[in-house]
Coordinates of C-alpha atoms in Angstrom, one line a residue:
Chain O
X1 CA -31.6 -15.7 -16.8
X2 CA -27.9 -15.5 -17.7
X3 CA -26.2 -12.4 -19.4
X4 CA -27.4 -12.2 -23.4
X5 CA -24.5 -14.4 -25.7
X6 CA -23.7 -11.3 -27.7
X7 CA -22.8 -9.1 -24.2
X8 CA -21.3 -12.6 -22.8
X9 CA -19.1 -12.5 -25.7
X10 CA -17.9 -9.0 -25.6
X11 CA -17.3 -9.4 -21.8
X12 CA -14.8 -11.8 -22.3
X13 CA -12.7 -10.2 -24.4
X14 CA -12.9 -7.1 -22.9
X15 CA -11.4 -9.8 -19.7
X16 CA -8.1 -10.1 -21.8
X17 CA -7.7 -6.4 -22.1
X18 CA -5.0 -5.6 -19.4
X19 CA -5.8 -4.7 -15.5
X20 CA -9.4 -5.9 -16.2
X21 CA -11.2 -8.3 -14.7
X22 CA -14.4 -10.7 -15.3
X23 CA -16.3 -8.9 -13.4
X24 CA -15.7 -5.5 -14.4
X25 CA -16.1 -6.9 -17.7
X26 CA -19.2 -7.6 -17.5
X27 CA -20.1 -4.4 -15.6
X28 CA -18.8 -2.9 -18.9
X29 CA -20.3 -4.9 -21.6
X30 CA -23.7 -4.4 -20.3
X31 CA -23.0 -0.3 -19.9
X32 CA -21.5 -0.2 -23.3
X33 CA -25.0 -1.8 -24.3
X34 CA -26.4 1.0 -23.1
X35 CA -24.4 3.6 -24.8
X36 CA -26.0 6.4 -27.2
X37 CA -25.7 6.4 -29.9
X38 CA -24.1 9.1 -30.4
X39 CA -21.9 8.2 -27.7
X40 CA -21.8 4.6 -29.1
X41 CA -20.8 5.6 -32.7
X42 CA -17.7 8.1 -31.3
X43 CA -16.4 5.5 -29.3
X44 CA -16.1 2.5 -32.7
X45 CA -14.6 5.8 -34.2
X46 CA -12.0 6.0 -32.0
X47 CA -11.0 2.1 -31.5
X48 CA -10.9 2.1 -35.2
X49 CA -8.7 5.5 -35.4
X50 CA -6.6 3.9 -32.5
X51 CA -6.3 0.3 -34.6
X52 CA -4.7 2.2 -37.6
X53 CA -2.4 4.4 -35.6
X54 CA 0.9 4.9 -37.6
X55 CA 3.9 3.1 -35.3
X56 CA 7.0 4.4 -35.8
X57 CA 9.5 1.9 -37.6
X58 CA 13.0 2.6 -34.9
X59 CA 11.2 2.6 -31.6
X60 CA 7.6 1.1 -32.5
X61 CA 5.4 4.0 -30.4
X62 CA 2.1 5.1 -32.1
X63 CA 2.1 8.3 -33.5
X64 CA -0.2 10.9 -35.6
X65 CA 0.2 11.7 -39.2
X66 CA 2.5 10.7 -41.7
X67 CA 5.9 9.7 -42.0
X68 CA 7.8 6.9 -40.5
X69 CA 9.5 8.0 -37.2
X70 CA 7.6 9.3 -34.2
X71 CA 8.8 13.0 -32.8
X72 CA 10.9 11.5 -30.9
X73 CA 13.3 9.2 -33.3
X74 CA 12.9 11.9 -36.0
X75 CA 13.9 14.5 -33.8
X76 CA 17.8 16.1 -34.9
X77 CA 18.0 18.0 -31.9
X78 CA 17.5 14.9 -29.7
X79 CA 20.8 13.2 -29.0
X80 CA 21.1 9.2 -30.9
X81 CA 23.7 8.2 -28.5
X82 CA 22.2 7.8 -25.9
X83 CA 19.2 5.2 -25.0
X84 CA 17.1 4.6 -22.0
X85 CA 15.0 1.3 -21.4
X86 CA 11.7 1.4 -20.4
X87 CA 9.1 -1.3 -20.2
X88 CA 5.8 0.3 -21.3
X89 CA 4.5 3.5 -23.1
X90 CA 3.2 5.0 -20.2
X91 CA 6.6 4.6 -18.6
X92 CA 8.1 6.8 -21.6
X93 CA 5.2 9.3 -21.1
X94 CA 6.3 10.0 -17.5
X95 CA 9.8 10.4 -18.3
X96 CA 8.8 12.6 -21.2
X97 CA 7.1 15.4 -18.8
X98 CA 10.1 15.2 -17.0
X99 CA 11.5 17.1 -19.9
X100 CA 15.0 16.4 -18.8
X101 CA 16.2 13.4 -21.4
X102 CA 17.0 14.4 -24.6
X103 CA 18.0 10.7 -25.9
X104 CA 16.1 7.8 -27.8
X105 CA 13.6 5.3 -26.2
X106 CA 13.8 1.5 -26.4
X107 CA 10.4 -0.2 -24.6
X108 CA 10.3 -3.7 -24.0
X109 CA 7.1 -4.5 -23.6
X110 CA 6.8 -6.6 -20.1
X111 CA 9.2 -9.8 -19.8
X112 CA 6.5 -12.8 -20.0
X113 CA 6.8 -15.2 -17.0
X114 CA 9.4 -17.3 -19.1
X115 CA 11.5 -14.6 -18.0
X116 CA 13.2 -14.3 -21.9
X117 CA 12.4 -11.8 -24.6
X118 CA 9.7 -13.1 -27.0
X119 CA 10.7 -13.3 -30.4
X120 CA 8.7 -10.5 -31.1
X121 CA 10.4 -8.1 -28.4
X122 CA 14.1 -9.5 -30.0
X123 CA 13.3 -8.3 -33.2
X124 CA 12.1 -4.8 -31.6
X125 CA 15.4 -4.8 -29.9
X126 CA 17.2 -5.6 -32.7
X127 CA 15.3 -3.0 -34.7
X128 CA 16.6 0.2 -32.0
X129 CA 19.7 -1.6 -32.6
X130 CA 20.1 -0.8 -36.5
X131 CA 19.6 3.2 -35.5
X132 CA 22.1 2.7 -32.7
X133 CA 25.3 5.2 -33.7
X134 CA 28.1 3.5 -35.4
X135 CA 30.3 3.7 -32.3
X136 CA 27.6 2.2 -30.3
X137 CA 25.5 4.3 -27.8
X138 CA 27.8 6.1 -24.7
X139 CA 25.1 5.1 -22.6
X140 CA 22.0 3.3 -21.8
X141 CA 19.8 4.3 -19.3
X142 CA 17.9 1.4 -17.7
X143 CA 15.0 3.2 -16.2
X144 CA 13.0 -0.1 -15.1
X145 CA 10.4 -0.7 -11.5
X146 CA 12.6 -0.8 -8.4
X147 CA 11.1 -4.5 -8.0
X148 CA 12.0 -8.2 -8.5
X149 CA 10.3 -7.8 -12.2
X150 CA 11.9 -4.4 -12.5
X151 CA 15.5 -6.6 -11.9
X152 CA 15.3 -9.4 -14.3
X153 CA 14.2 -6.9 -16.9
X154 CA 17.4 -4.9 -16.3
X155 CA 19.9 -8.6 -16.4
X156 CA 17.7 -9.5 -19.8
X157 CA 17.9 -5.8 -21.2
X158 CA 22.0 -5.9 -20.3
X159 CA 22.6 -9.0 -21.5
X160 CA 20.7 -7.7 -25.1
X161 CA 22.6 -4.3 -25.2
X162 CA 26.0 -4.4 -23.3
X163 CA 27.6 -4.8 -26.5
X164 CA 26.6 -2.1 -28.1
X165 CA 27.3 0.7 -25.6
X166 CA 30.6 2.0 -23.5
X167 CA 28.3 1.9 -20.2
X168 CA 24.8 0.9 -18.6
X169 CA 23.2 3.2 -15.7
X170 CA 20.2 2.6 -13.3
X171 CA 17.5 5.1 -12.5
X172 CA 18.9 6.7 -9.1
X173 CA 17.2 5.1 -6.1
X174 CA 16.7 7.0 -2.7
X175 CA 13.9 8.5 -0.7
X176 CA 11.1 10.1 -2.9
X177 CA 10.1 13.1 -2.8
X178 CA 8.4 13.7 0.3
X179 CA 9.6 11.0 2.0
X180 CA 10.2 10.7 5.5
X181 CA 13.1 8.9 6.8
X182 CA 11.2 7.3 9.6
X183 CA 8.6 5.3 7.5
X184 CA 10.9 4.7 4.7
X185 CA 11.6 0.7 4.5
X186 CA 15.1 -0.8 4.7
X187 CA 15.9 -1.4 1.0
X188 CA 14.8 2.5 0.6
X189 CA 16.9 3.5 3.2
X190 CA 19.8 1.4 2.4
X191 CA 19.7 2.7 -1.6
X192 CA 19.7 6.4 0.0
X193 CA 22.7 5.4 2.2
X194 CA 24.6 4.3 -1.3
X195 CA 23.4 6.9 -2.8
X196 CA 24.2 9.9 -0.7
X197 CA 25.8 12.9 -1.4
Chain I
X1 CA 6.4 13.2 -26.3
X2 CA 2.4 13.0 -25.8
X3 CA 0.0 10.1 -26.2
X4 CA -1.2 10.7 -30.2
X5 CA -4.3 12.8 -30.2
X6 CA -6.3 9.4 -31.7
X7 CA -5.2 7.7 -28.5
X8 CA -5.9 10.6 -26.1
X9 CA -9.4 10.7 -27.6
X10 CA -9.8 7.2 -27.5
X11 CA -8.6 7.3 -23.4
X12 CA -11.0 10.1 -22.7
X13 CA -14.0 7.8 -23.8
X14 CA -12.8 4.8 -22.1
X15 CA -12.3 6.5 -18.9
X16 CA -16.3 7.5 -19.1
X17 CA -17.0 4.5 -18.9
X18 CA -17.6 2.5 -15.1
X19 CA -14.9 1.8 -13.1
X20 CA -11.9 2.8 -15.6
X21 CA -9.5 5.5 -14.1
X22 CA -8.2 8.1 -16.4
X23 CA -4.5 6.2 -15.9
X24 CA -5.9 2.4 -17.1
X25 CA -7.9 4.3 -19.8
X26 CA -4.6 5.4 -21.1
X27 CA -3.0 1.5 -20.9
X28 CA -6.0 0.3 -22.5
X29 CA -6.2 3.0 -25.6
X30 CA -2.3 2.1 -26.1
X31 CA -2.7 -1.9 -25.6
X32 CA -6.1 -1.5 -28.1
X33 CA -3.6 0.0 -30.5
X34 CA -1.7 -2.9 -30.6
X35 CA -4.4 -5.5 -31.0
X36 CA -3.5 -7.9 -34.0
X37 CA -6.4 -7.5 -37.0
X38 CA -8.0 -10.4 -36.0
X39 CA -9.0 -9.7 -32.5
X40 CA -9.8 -6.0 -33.5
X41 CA -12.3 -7.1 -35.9
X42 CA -13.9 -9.7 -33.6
X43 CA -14.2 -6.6 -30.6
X44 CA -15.2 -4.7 -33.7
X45 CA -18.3 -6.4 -34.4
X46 CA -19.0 -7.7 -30.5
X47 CA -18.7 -4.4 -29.7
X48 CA -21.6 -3.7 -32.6
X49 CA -23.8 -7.0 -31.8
X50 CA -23.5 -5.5 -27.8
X51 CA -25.1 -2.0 -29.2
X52 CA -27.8 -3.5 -31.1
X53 CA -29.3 -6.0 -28.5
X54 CA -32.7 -6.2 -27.6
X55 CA -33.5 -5.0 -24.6
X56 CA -37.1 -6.2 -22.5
X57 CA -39.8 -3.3 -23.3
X58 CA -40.9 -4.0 -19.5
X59 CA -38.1 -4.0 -17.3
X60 CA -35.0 -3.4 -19.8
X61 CA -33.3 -5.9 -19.4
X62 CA -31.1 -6.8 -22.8
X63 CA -31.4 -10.2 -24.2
X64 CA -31.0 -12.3 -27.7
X65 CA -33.1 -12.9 -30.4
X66 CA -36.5 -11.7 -31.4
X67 CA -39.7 -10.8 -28.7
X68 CA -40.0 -7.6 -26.8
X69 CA -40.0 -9.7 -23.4
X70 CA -37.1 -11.1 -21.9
X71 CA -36.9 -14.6 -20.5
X72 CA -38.2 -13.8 -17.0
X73 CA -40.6 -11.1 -18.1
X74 CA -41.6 -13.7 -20.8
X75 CA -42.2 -16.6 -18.4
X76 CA -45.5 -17.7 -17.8
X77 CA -44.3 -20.0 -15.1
X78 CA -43.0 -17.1 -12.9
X79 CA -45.4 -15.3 -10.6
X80 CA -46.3 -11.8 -11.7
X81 CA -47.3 -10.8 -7.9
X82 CA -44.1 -10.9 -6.8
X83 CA -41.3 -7.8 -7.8
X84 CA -37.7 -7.6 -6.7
X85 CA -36.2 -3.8 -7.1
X86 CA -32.3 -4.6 -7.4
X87 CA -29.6 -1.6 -8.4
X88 CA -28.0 -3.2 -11.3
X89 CA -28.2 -6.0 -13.7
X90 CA -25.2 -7.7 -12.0
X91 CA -27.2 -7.4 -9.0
X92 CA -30.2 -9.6 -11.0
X93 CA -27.9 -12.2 -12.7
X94 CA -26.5 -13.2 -9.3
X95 CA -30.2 -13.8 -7.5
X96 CA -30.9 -15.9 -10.5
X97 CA -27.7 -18.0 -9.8
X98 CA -29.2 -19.1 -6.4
X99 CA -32.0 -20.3 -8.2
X100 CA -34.6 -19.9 -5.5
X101 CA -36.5 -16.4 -6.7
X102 CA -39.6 -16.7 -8.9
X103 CA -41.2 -13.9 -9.6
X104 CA -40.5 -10.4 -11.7
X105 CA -37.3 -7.8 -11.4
X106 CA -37.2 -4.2 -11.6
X107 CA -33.6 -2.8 -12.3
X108 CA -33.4 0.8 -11.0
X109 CA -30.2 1.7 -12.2
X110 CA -27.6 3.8 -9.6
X111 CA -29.3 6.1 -7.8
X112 CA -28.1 9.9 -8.8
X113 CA -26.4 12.0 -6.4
X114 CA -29.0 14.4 -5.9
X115 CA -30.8 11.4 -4.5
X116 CA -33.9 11.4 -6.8
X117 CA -34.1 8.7 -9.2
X118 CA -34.3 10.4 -13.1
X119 CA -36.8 10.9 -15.2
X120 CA -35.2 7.8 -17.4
X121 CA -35.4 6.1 -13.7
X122 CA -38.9 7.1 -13.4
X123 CA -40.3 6.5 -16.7
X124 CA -38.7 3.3 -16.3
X125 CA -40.2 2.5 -13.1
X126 CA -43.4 3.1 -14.5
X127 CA -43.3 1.0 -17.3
X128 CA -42.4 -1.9 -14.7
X129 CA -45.3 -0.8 -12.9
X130 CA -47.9 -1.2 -15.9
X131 CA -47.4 -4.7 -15.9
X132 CA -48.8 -5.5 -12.4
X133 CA -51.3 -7.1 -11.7
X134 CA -54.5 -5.4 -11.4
X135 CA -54.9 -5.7 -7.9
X136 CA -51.5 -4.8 -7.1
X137 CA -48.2 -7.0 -6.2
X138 CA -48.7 -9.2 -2.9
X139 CA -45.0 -8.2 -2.5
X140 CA -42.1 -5.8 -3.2
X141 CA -38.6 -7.4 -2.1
X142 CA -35.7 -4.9 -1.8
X143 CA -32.6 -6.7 -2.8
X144 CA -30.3 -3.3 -2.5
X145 CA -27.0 -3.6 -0.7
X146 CA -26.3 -3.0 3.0
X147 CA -25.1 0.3 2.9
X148 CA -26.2 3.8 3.2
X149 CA -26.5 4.1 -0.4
X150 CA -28.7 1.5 -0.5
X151 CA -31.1 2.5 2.0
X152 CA -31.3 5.6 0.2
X153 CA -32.2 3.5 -2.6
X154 CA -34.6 1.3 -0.5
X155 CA -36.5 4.7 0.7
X156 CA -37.3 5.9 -3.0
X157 CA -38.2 2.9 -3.6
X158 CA -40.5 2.8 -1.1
X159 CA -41.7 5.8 -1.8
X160 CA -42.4 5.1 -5.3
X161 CA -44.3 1.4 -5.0
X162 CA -45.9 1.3 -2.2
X163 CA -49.2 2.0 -3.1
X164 CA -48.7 -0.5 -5.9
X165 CA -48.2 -3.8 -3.0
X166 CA -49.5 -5.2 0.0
X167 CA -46.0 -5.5 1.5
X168 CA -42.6 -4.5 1.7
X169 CA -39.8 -6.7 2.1
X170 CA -36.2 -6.2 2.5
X171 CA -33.3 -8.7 2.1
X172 CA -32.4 -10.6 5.3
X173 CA -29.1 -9.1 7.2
X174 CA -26.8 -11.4 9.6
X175 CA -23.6 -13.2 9.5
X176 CA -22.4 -14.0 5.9
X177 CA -21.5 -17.6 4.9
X178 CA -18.0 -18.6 6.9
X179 CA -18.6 -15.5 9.0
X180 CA -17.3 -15.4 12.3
X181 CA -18.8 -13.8 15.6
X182 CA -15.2 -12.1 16.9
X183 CA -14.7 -10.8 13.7
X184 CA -18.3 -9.7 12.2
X185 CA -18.7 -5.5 13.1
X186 CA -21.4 -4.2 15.0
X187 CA -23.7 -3.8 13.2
X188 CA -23.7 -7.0 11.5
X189 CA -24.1 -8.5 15.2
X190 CA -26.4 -6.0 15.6
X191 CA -28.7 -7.9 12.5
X192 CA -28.1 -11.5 13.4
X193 CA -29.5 -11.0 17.1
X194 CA -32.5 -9.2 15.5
X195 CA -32.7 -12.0 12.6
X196 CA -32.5 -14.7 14.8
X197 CA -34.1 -17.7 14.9

């Protein structure tokens, strides 16, 4: 006995949904199968609500209702000149709750292993661009991973944008909160060093 | 900045489901959003095909096409003395691989916390039990896994088939495949020396 063709099917593209594997796929398909239907019918509501999201035009993040510029790009009390550089939604959701930046949001989208912008990601890029202020942005704000990928996304993301702002900054890197100097690793230690005052 | 509400609802299903934490449910609503028509549709309508399957009127298992009987329940050449209680229907589809079992499965399903299988469970169980033969099954085979949530399962089990078979087996415990004697734990030892032979 093998798993059905129908739930075979739907495990493997479930498999190219991100962070999930073939296994868990399959764990899925098969529980989905066993949905309500209640349950069932709410959930193809919501992936077909979710497929026709709105995406705003500047920065390209999904958004409710009408119009063409999520709250954030159609927001006048939000400053245009300056732009931080994140890599993925969630990244701009964390920032958000911050409730600290009051600037615009370009995300990238991850590099792919080619370690160059897709054509696609250019022409986002290119699209924040056209809403950049006339002067050029006073700053951009590259708040990417403190990793290797984190890295080449910043020397890509310059490379894209140093012409079209006076200056490029980091996210601060130090000790996190709660962290204790003893356990902290040397490239943690070292960043806090640099960055003391 | 928050997720859209459509999103947010759509994240709140996902994470219901097995094994997705409320953070991935999040990745995979905003990633879903930016499917491309074609592979919407197609997880669409496998999502649709996986909701209507057939499932086995005896032991529940889904499957294609027409019948009420699945493949193995269907199968006159497997024995119907022989049932094998596994958890979940990976559990069954990874027996088959070996290709060495012949008889009938029953698929409890996770046992609840309260430690008393449901009245789904039950009804279920039941139903499996119809289908004996007459004079009851020559043997019951435990295929749960080697942990205390599995010998929970094993005991209700038990205590819910045994007047339906001559015997009760469980599956054999020792040294997995490339396992190594300095590095297997206690109780693992513990099995081989009792298994041994």
């Amino acid at each position: 006995m093998r798993l059905p063709a129908s739930l075979h099917a739907l495990a493997e593209s479930l498999a190219k949904l991100p962070s999930i594997g073939p296994r868990q796929a399959i764990r899925l398909a098969l529980h989905i199968s066993t949905l309500a239907p209640d349950r069932a019918s709410i959930l193809l509501d919501q992936l077909g609500n979710a497929l026709r999201i709105t995406r705003c035009t500047i920065c390209d993040f999904p958004f409710d209702g009408d119009g063409t510029h999520c709250a954030i790009c159609s927001d006048d009390e939000r400053t245009n000149s300056v732009l931080m550089v994140v890599e993925k939604e969630t990244d701009l959701l964390s920032m958000e709750k911050v409730g600290r930046y009051n600037g615009r949001y370009l995300i990238t989208g991850t590099l792919p292993r080619s370690g160059q912008f897709t054509d696609k990601q250019q022409t986002l890029i290119a699209r924040v661009l056209s809403s950049a202020p006339q002067e050029g942005y006073s700053e951009v704000i590259l708040a990417v991973a403190a990793t290797p990928h984190g890295e080449l996304l910043a020397q890509q993301v310059t490379a894209h944008l140093k012409e079209h702002t006076k200056k490029i900054t980091r996210l601060g890197r130090g000790l996190p909160r709660g962290g204790e100097v003893e356990f902290a690793d040397e490239d943690t230690l070292g960043y806090s060093l640099d960055n003391r005052g």
